[in-house]
Coordinates of C-alpha atoms and ligand atoms in Angstrom, one line a residue:
M1 CA 81.3 97.3 51.1
A2 CA 82.9 97.2 54.6
R3 CA 80.8 95.3 57.1
R4 CA 79.8 97.2 60.3
L5 CA 81.0 95.9 63.7
V6 CA 79.8 97.7 66.8
I7 CA 81.6 96.9 70.1
L8 CA 79.7 97.9 73.2
G9 CA 82.1 98.9 76.0
G10 CA 85.7 100.2 75.6
G11 CA 87.1 98.5 78.7
T12 CA 89.5 95.6 78.7
G13 CA 87.5 93.3 76.3
G14 CA 86.1 96.0 74.0
T15 CA 89.6 97.6 73.5
L16 CA 91.5 94.4 72.9
M17 CA 88.9 93.1 70.5
A18 CA 88.7 96.3 68.5
N19 CA 92.5 96.4 68.1
R20 CA 92.8 92.7 67.2
L21 CA 90.0 92.9 64.7
Q22 CA 91.2 96.1 63.1
K23 CA 94.7 94.7 62.8
H24 CA 93.3 91.5 61.2
H25 CA 90.6 93.0 58.9
G26 CA 91.9 96.5 58.2
D27 CA 89.4 98.6 56.2
D28 CA 87.2 95.6 55.4
L29 CA 85.6 96.1 58.7
E30 CA 84.1 99.4 60.0
I31 CA 84.6 99.2 63.7
T32 CA 82.9 101.5 66.2
V33 CA 83.5 101.3 70.0
V34 CA 80.9 102.9 72.2
D35 CA 81.6 103.8 75.8
Q36 CA 80.0 106.2 78.3
D37 CA 83.2 107.9 79.3
D38 CA 86.8 108.4 78.2
R39 CA 88.6 107.2 81.4
H40 CA 90.0 103.6 81.1
V41 CA 90.7 102.4 84.6
Y42 CA 93.3 99.6 85.1
Q43 CA 91.0 97.8 87.6
P44 CA 93.6 95.5 89.2
G45 CA 95.3 98.7 90.4
L46 CA 92.2 99.5 92.6
L47 CA 93.4 96.9 95.1
F48 CA 96.5 99.0 95.8
V49 CA 94.9 102.5 96.0
P50 CA 93.5 102.1 99.6
F51 CA 96.9 101.2 100.9
G52 CA 98.7 104.1 99.3
L53 CA 100.5 101.7 97.0
A54 CA 99.1 103.2 93.8
D55 CA 98.1 106.7 92.9
P56 CA 94.7 107.0 91.3
D57 CA 96.2 109.0 88.4
D58 CA 98.6 106.2 87.6
I59 CA 95.9 103.7 86.8
V60 CA 93.7 105.8 84.5
R61 CA 94.3 106.6 80.8
P62 CA 92.2 108.1 78.1
R63 CA 90.1 105.3 76.5
H64 CA 90.2 106.6 72.9
R65 CA 94.0 106.6 73.0
Q66 CA 94.1 102.9 73.6
L67 CA 92.4 102.2 70.3
R68 CA 94.2 101.7 67.0
K69 CA 93.9 104.2 64.2
G70 CA 91.0 103.1 62.1
V71 CA 88.7 102.3 65.0
A72 CA 86.0 104.9 65.6
F73 CA 85.3 105.8 69.3
R74 CA 81.8 107.0 70.2
Q75 CA 81.4 108.5 73.6
A76 CA 77.8 108.0 74.7
G77 CA 75.7 105.9 77.0
I78 CA 73.9 102.9 75.5
D79 CA 70.2 103.2 75.8
H80 CA 69.2 99.8 74.4
V81 CA 69.9 97.3 71.7
D82 CA 67.2 96.2 69.3
I83 CA 68.3 92.7 68.4
E84 CA 65.5 92.3 65.8
A85 CA 66.4 95.5 63.9
E86 CA 70.1 95.0 64.5
Q87 CA 70.6 98.5 65.9
V88 CA 72.1 100.1 68.9
H89 CA 70.3 103.1 70.3
L90 CA 72.5 105.6 72.2
D91 CA 71.3 108.0 74.9
D92 CA 71.9 111.0 72.7
G93 CA 69.3 109.7 70.2
A94 CA 71.8 108.4 67.6
V95 CA 71.2 104.9 66.2
L96 CA 74.1 102.6 65.1
P97 CA 73.1 99.7 62.8
Y98 CA 75.4 96.7 62.9
D99 CA 76.2 93.5 61.0
V100 CA 78.0 92.0 64.0
L101 CA 77.7 93.2 67.6
V102 CA 80.3 92.5 70.4
V103 CA 78.9 93.0 73.9
A104 CA 81.8 94.0 76.2
T105 CA 80.0 96.2 78.8
G106 CA 81.4 94.3 81.7
A107 CA 79.7 94.0 85.1
R108 CA 78.0 96.7 87.1
L109 CA 78.2 97.3 90.9
M110 CA 74.8 97.4 92.5
P111 CA 75.3 98.6 96.1
E112 CA 71.8 100.0 96.2
E113 CA 70.4 96.4 96.0
T114 CA 71.5 95.7 99.6
E115 CA 69.5 97.3 102.4
G116 CA 71.3 100.1 104.1
L117 CA 74.5 99.8 102.2
T118 CA 74.4 103.2 100.6
G119 CA 72.6 104.7 103.6
P120 CA 74.1 106.5 106.6
G121 CA 77.8 105.7 106.9
W122 CA 78.4 105.0 103.2
N123 CA 81.9 106.3 102.3
E124 CA 82.3 107.3 106.0
K125 CA 82.7 103.9 107.6
V126 CA 81.3 101.6 104.9
F127 CA 83.3 101.5 101.7
T128 CA 84.0 99.5 98.5
F129 CA 87.4 99.5 96.7
Y130 CA 85.8 98.1 93.5
D131 CA 85.6 101.6 91.9
L132 CA 88.0 104.5 91.8
P133 CA 85.9 106.9 94.0
G134 CA 85.5 104.2 96.6
A135 CA 89.1 103.1 96.6
T136 CA 90.2 106.7 97.0
A137 CA 87.8 107.4 99.9
L138 CA 88.9 104.2 101.6
H139 CA 92.5 105.3 101.4
R140 CA 91.7 108.3 103.5
A141 CA 89.7 106.2 105.9
L142 CA 92.4 103.6 106.4
E143 CA 95.0 106.3 107.1
A144 CA 92.7 107.6 109.8
F145 CA 91.9 104.2 111.2
D146 CA 93.9 103.5 114.4
G147 CA 92.3 100.3 115.7
G148 CA 89.1 98.4 115.9
R149 CA 87.1 95.9 113.9
L150 CA 87.7 95.9 110.1
V151 CA 85.3 93.7 108.3
L152 CA 85.5 92.6 104.7
N153 CA 82.2 91.4 103.2
V154 CA 81.4 89.8 99.8
V155 CA 77.6 90.3 99.4
D156 CA 77.1 87.6 96.7
M157 CA 78.7 85.9 93.8
P158 CA 79.5 86.4 90.9
I159 CA 82.0 89.2 91.5
K160 CA 84.9 90.6 89.4
C161 CA 88.2 89.1 90.3
P162 CA 86.9 86.8 93.1
V163 CA 90.4 86.7 94.7
A164 CA 90.6 90.5 95.1
P165 CA 88.7 90.6 98.5
L166 CA 91.1 88.0 99.9
E167 CA 94.1 90.0 98.6
F168 CA 92.6 93.0 100.4
A169 CA 92.5 91.0 103.7
F170 CA 96.2 89.9 103.2
L171 CA 97.3 93.4 102.4
A172 CA 95.4 94.8 105.4
D173 CA 97.3 92.5 107.7
W174 CA 100.6 93.7 106.1
Y175 CA 99.5 97.4 106.2
F176 CA 98.6 97.4 109.9
Q177 CA 101.8 95.6 110.8
E178 CA 103.8 98.2 108.9
R179 CA 102.0 100.9 110.9
G180 CA 102.7 99.0 114.1
I181 CA 99.1 98.7 115.1
R182 CA 98.2 95.2 113.9
D183 CA 97.5 94.1 117.6
R184 CA 94.8 96.8 117.8
V185 CA 93.0 95.7 114.6
E186 CA 90.6 92.7 114.4
L187 CA 90.3 91.5 110.8
T188 CA 87.2 89.5 109.7
Y189 CA 86.4 88.1 106.2
V190 CA 82.7 87.5 105.7
T191 CA 81.6 85.5 102.7
P192 CA 78.4 83.8 101.3
L193 CA 80.6 80.8 100.3
D194 CA 81.2 77.8 102.6
A195 CA 84.9 78.4 102.4
A196 CA 87.4 81.2 101.6
F197 CA 87.1 80.6 97.8
T198 CA 85.1 78.6 95.3
K199 CA 87.6 76.0 94.2
P200 CA 88.2 73.4 97.0
M201 CA 92.0 73.1 96.7
A202 CA 92.6 76.9 96.5
A203 CA 90.0 77.4 99.2
R204 CA 92.0 75.2 101.6
T205 CA 95.3 77.1 100.8
L206 CA 93.7 80.5 101.0
G207 CA 91.7 79.7 104.1
G208 CA 95.0 78.5 105.7
M209 CA 96.6 81.8 104.8
L210 CA 93.8 83.8 106.4
A211 CA 94.2 81.8 109.6
E212 CA 98.0 82.2 109.6
K213 CA 97.5 86.0 109.3
G214 CA 95.0 86.1 112.1
V215 CA 92.0 86.9 109.9
E216 CA 88.7 85.4 111.2
L217 CA 86.7 83.7 108.5
V218 CA 82.8 83.8 108.6
T219 CA 81.2 81.6 106.0
E220 CA 77.7 81.1 104.6
F221 CA 76.8 84.6 105.5
N222 CA 74.2 86.0 103.1
T223 CA 74.2 89.8 103.9
G224 CA 70.6 91.1 104.1
E225 CA 71.5 94.5 105.6
V226 CA 74.5 96.8 106.2
D227 CA 73.8 99.1 109.1
G228 CA 76.4 101.8 108.8
E229 CA 75.0 103.7 111.8
A230 CA 75.2 100.9 114.3
G231 CA 78.2 99.3 112.6
R232 CA 76.9 95.8 111.9
L233 CA 76.2 93.4 109.0
V234 CA 73.0 91.4 109.4
S235 CA 72.5 88.2 107.4
Y236 CA 69.1 86.9 106.2
D237 CA 69.2 84.2 108.9
E238 CA 69.7 87.0 111.5
R239 CA 73.3 86.5 112.3
E240 CA 75.3 89.7 113.1
V241 CA 78.9 90.8 112.5
P242 CA 79.9 94.1 114.2
F243 CA 82.3 96.5 112.6
D244 CA 84.0 99.9 113.0
L245 CA 85.0 100.0 109.4
A246 CA 83.4 97.8 106.6
V247 CA 84.8 97.1 103.2
V248 CA 82.0 95.7 101.1
I249 CA 82.0 94.1 97.6
P250 CA 78.5 94.8 96.4
L251 CA 76.2 92.7 94.3
H252 CA 77.2 92.6 90.6
G253 CA 74.9 92.5 87.6
G254 CA 75.2 93.2 83.9
A255 CA 75.0 96.7 82.4
E256 CA 71.7 98.5 83.0
Y257 CA 70.8 98.9 79.2
V258 CA 70.7 95.1 78.9
D259 CA 67.5 95.1 81.0
R260 CA 66.0 97.5 78.5
S261 CA 67.0 95.4 75.5
P262 CA 64.4 92.7 75.0
G263 CA 65.9 89.2 74.5
L264 CA 69.5 90.3 75.1
G265 CA 70.2 89.3 78.7
D266 CA 69.3 87.0 81.6
E267 CA 67.7 88.0 84.9
L268 CA 71.0 89.4 86.2
G269 CA 71.7 91.4 83.0
F270 CA 74.4 89.0 81.7
V271 CA 74.3 87.8 78.1
P272 CA 73.6 84.1 77.6
T273 CA 76.8 82.9 75.7
D274 CA 78.2 79.6 74.5
Q275 CA 81.1 78.9 76.8
H276 CA 83.4 77.5 74.1
S277 CA 82.7 79.7 71.1
L278 CA 81.6 83.0 72.9
Q279 CA 78.8 83.4 70.4
S280 CA 75.7 84.6 72.2
K281 CA 72.8 82.3 72.5
V282 CA 70.4 85.1 71.6
R283 CA 71.5 85.9 68.0
P284 CA 74.2 84.4 65.8
N285 CA 75.6 87.8 64.9
I286 CA 76.0 88.8 68.6
F287 CA 79.2 87.8 70.5
T288 CA 80.2 88.5 74.1
I289 CA 83.4 88.9 75.9
G290 CA 84.6 89.4 79.5
D291 CA 82.5 90.2 82.5
A292 CA 79.3 90.7 80.4
T293 CA 78.9 87.0 79.6
N294 CA 77.2 84.4 81.7
V295 CA 79.8 81.7 81.1
P296 CA 81.0 79.8 84.2
A297 CA 84.6 81.3 84.0
S298 CA 85.9 83.9 86.5
K299 CA 85.1 87.5 85.8
A300 CA 88.7 88.5 85.3
G301 CA 91.0 90.4 82.9
S302 CA 93.0 87.2 82.2
V303 CA 89.8 85.4 81.1
T304 CA 88.8 88.4 78.9
H305 CA 92.3 88.3 77.3
F306 CA 92.1 84.6 76.6
E307 CA 88.5 84.8 75.3
G308 CA 89.7 87.6 72.9
E309 CA 91.9 85.2 71.0
V310 CA 89.1 82.8 70.4
L311 CA 86.7 85.6 69.6
L312 CA 89.0 87.2 67.0
E313 CA 88.9 83.8 65.2
N314 CA 85.1 83.5 65.6
V315 CA 84.1 86.9 64.4
S316 CA 86.3 86.4 61.4
R317 CA 84.9 82.9 60.8
F318 CA 81.3 84.2 61.2
L319 CA 82.0 87.0 58.6
E320 CA 83.3 84.4 56.2
G321 CA 80.4 82.0 56.8
R322 CA 82.7 79.3 58.3
E323 CA 82.1 77.0 61.3
L324 CA 83.1 78.5 64.6
D325 CA 86.0 77.5 66.8
V326 CA 84.8 75.9 70.0
S327 CA 88.1 75.7 71.8
Y328 CA 87.8 78.2 74.7
D329 CA 88.4 76.1 77.8
G330 CA 87.6 78.6 80.5
H331 CA 91.3 79.3 81.1
A332 CA 91.9 81.8 83.9
N333 CA 94.9 82.8 85.9
C334 CA 95.3 85.2 88.7
F335 CA 98.2 86.6 90.8
I336 CA 97.0 86.8 94.4
E337 CA 98.9 89.5 96.4
T338 CA 99.6 88.0 99.8
G339 CA 101.4 91.0 101.5
F340 CA 105.1 91.4 102.4
H341 CA 106.1 91.7 98.7
K342 CA 104.9 88.3 97.9
A343 CA 102.1 86.9 95.7
M344 CA 100.6 83.5 94.8
L345 CA 99.6 82.4 91.3
I346 CA 96.7 80.2 90.4
D347 CA 95.9 78.8 86.9
F348 CA 92.8 76.8 86.0
N349 CA 90.0 76.2 83.6
Y350 CA 86.4 74.9 83.4
D351 CA 87.5 71.4 84.1
T352 CA 90.8 71.7 86.1
E353 CA 91.2 73.1 89.6
P354 CA 94.0 75.3 90.5
T355 CA 96.9 73.1 91.5
T356 CA 100.5 73.1 92.4
G357 CA 103.5 73.1 90.0
H358 CA 104.8 75.9 87.8
F359 CA 103.4 78.2 85.1
P360 CA 103.5 78.2 82.1
A361 CA 105.8 75.1 82.0
A362 CA 108.0 73.0 84.3
V363 CA 110.3 76.0 84.8
G364 CA 108.3 79.1 85.6
A365 CA 106.4 80.9 88.2
P366 CA 105.4 78.8 91.2
L367 CA 101.7 77.9 91.5
M368 CA 99.7 77.9 94.7
K369 CA 102.6 79.1 96.7
D370 CA 103.5 82.7 97.5
S371 CA 106.8 84.0 96.2
R372 CA 108.6 87.3 95.4
L373 CA 108.7 86.3 91.7
N374 CA 104.9 86.2 91.6
H375 CA 104.7 89.6 93.3
L376 CA 107.0 91.0 90.6
G377 CA 104.7 89.3 88.0
K378 CA 101.7 91.1 89.5
L379 CA 103.4 94.5 89.4
M380 CA 104.7 94.0 85.9
F381 CA 101.2 93.1 84.7
Q382 CA 100.2 96.7 84.6
W383 CA 102.8 97.4 81.9
V384 CA 101.8 94.3 80.0
Y385 CA 98.1 95.5 80.2
W386 CA 98.7 98.8 78.6
H387 CA 101.4 97.8 76.1
A388 CA 100.6 94.2 75.1
L389 CA 97.2 93.1 76.2
L390 CA 95.1 96.1 75.2
P391 CA 96.9 96.7 71.8
G392 CA 96.1 93.1 71.0
R393 CA 99.7 91.7 70.9
D394 CA 100.2 88.0 71.5
I395 CA 102.0 87.4 74.8
P396 CA 104.6 84.6 74.3
G397 CA 103.8 81.4 76.3
I398 CA 100.5 82.8 77.6
G399 CA 97.6 81.7 75.4
P400 CA 93.9 80.8 75.6
D401 CA 94.6 77.0 76.2
M402 CA 95.5 76.3 79.8
P403 CA 99.0 74.8 79.9
T404 CA 99.4 71.5 81.6
A405 CA 103.2 71.0 81.5
G406 CA 104.7 71.4 85.0
K407 CA 101.4 70.9 86.9
A408 CA 100.1 68.2 89.3
L409 CA 96.6 68.0 87.6
T410 CA 93.3 67.4 89.3
T411 CA 90.1 67.4 87.3
T412 CA 86.8 68.6 88.8
Ligands
FAD501 C1 89.3 95.6 92.4 C2 89.5 94.8 91.2 C3 90.7 94.1 91.0 C4 90.8 93.3 89.9 N1 92.0 92.6 89.8 C5 92.2 91.7 88.7 C6 93.4 91.0 88.6 O1 94.3 91.1 89.4 N2 93.5 90.2 87.5 C7 92.5 90.0 86.5 O2 92.6 89.3 85.6 N3 91.3 90.8 86.7 C8 91.1 91.6 87.7 N4 90.0 92.4 87.8 C9 88.9 92.1 86.9 C10 89.1 92.8 85.5 O3 89.4 94.2 85.7 C11 87.8 92.7 84.7 O4 87.4 91.3 84.7 C12 88.0 93.1 83.3 O5 88.3 94.5 83.3 C13 86.7 92.9 82.5 O6 86.8 93.5 81.2 P1 85.4 93.9 80.5 O7 85.8 94.4 79.1 O8 84.5 92.7 80.5 O9 84.7 95.0 81.4 P2 85.3 96.5 81.7 O10 86.8 96.6 81.5 O11 84.8 96.8 83.0 O12 84.6 97.4 80.6 C14 83.2 97.6 80.5 C15 83.0 98.9 79.8 O13 81.6 99.1 79.4 C16 81.3 100.4 79.6 N5 79.8 100.5 79.8 C17 79.0 99.8 80.7 N6 77.7 100.2 80.6 C18 77.7 101.1 79.5 C19 76.6 101.8 78.9 N7 75.4 101.7 79.3 N8 76.9 102.7 78.0 C20 78.2 102.8 77.5 N9 79.2 102.2 78.1 C21 79.0 101.3 79.1 C22 82.0 100.9 80.9 O14 82.2 102.3 81.0 C23 83.4 100.1 80.7 O15 84.3 100.9 80.1 C24 89.8 93.2 88.9 C25 88.7 94.0 89.1 C26 88.5 94.8 90.2 C27 87.2 95.6 90.3

């Protein structure tokens, strides 16, 4: 009899896992993907929407169409998971029993957790570009903005794609120069970190770029309140940053149903997961991928992609009663758009900081340095996402193990 695999979430991780597992196991595995809607957003494209560089329609495709024939798609909200009974309860009352569960429900934006953030001024002079309605509203606001203080604020970590807010700052500098009003705009980047980024070497480079582009950096700012009426961010230690327009990256947590599923998640709603095998720590037949895990890797599509290769192996090994592969090394890479048709590339893992050199080998894209080649790589990635990454095709030269050839390595 076919074994039942339920995948919660049909975003990046859920889709690529369903396709890889279906290709590998065929009819031996009955795969059901559950998602609350049928609109798959290419999230890296959200960065470009506010600047008019991407059209919202170009970055959304029907979810079910990204799944291989043989994968069942169930459109419903998840109410809760009963990990004792091995059942998923949907919000339409249906119950899905499973032999193996893959949690791929990503991270949730929680703007309501910050005082004032969704109060007066929300989507008028306080925005986020981390979802499609926010990015679209911000596009209109940026077009109407003709000078003043624009503040970018990361409320707390972890967030999806930790470099995206920096990319926004770099693109804002480019955008206002293009419009000929850069001298009328003050740009400020406000972060809870003690530097521009988490990893020291990349933080120095990225902090230097902010300075070069005339973006003021405010560090160790733990936002307690966003006052959209008066136009100010207030920290818990009572510092204030005034703004005319604020772009805020809200607090992130795991999906809401995780809190209603006893034993499944931690206090933030992420699933405790072994960082090398991606098996959850809560039940051996539950695996996790992407932003939904609590592993100390970046919450990024590249991470989700690399995790998928190890997870394909481990779900298969688990079904066959074999020992799991513990080889996931935390590999992440990100193109960082720096404006003026250039981008930087960083590549790192749990133990190795982003460093200089080339990717994926001695001849390749330059690391930690902005270039036109990297910008083209960033643009091309959207095609790769829909046509190779989601369908579960291997991308030559880009695998889960971080490459070391061509790098000046530093271990953390
Ligand atoms: C602005 C922005 C820019 C980014 N740029 C990059 C980049 O350049 N490079 C990069 O590598 N990564 C980037 N990312 C991050 C990347 O998009 C995510 O890390 C990746 O999509 C995570 O995949 P996932 O499968 O874990 O979650 P998602 O793709 O978010 O999928 C989660 C799915 O779960 C579903 N779901 C959640 N709760 C429920 C529920 N209760 N019931 C039913 N369904 C539910 C959701 O509808 C969603 O479809 C960016 C993200 C953002 C926001």
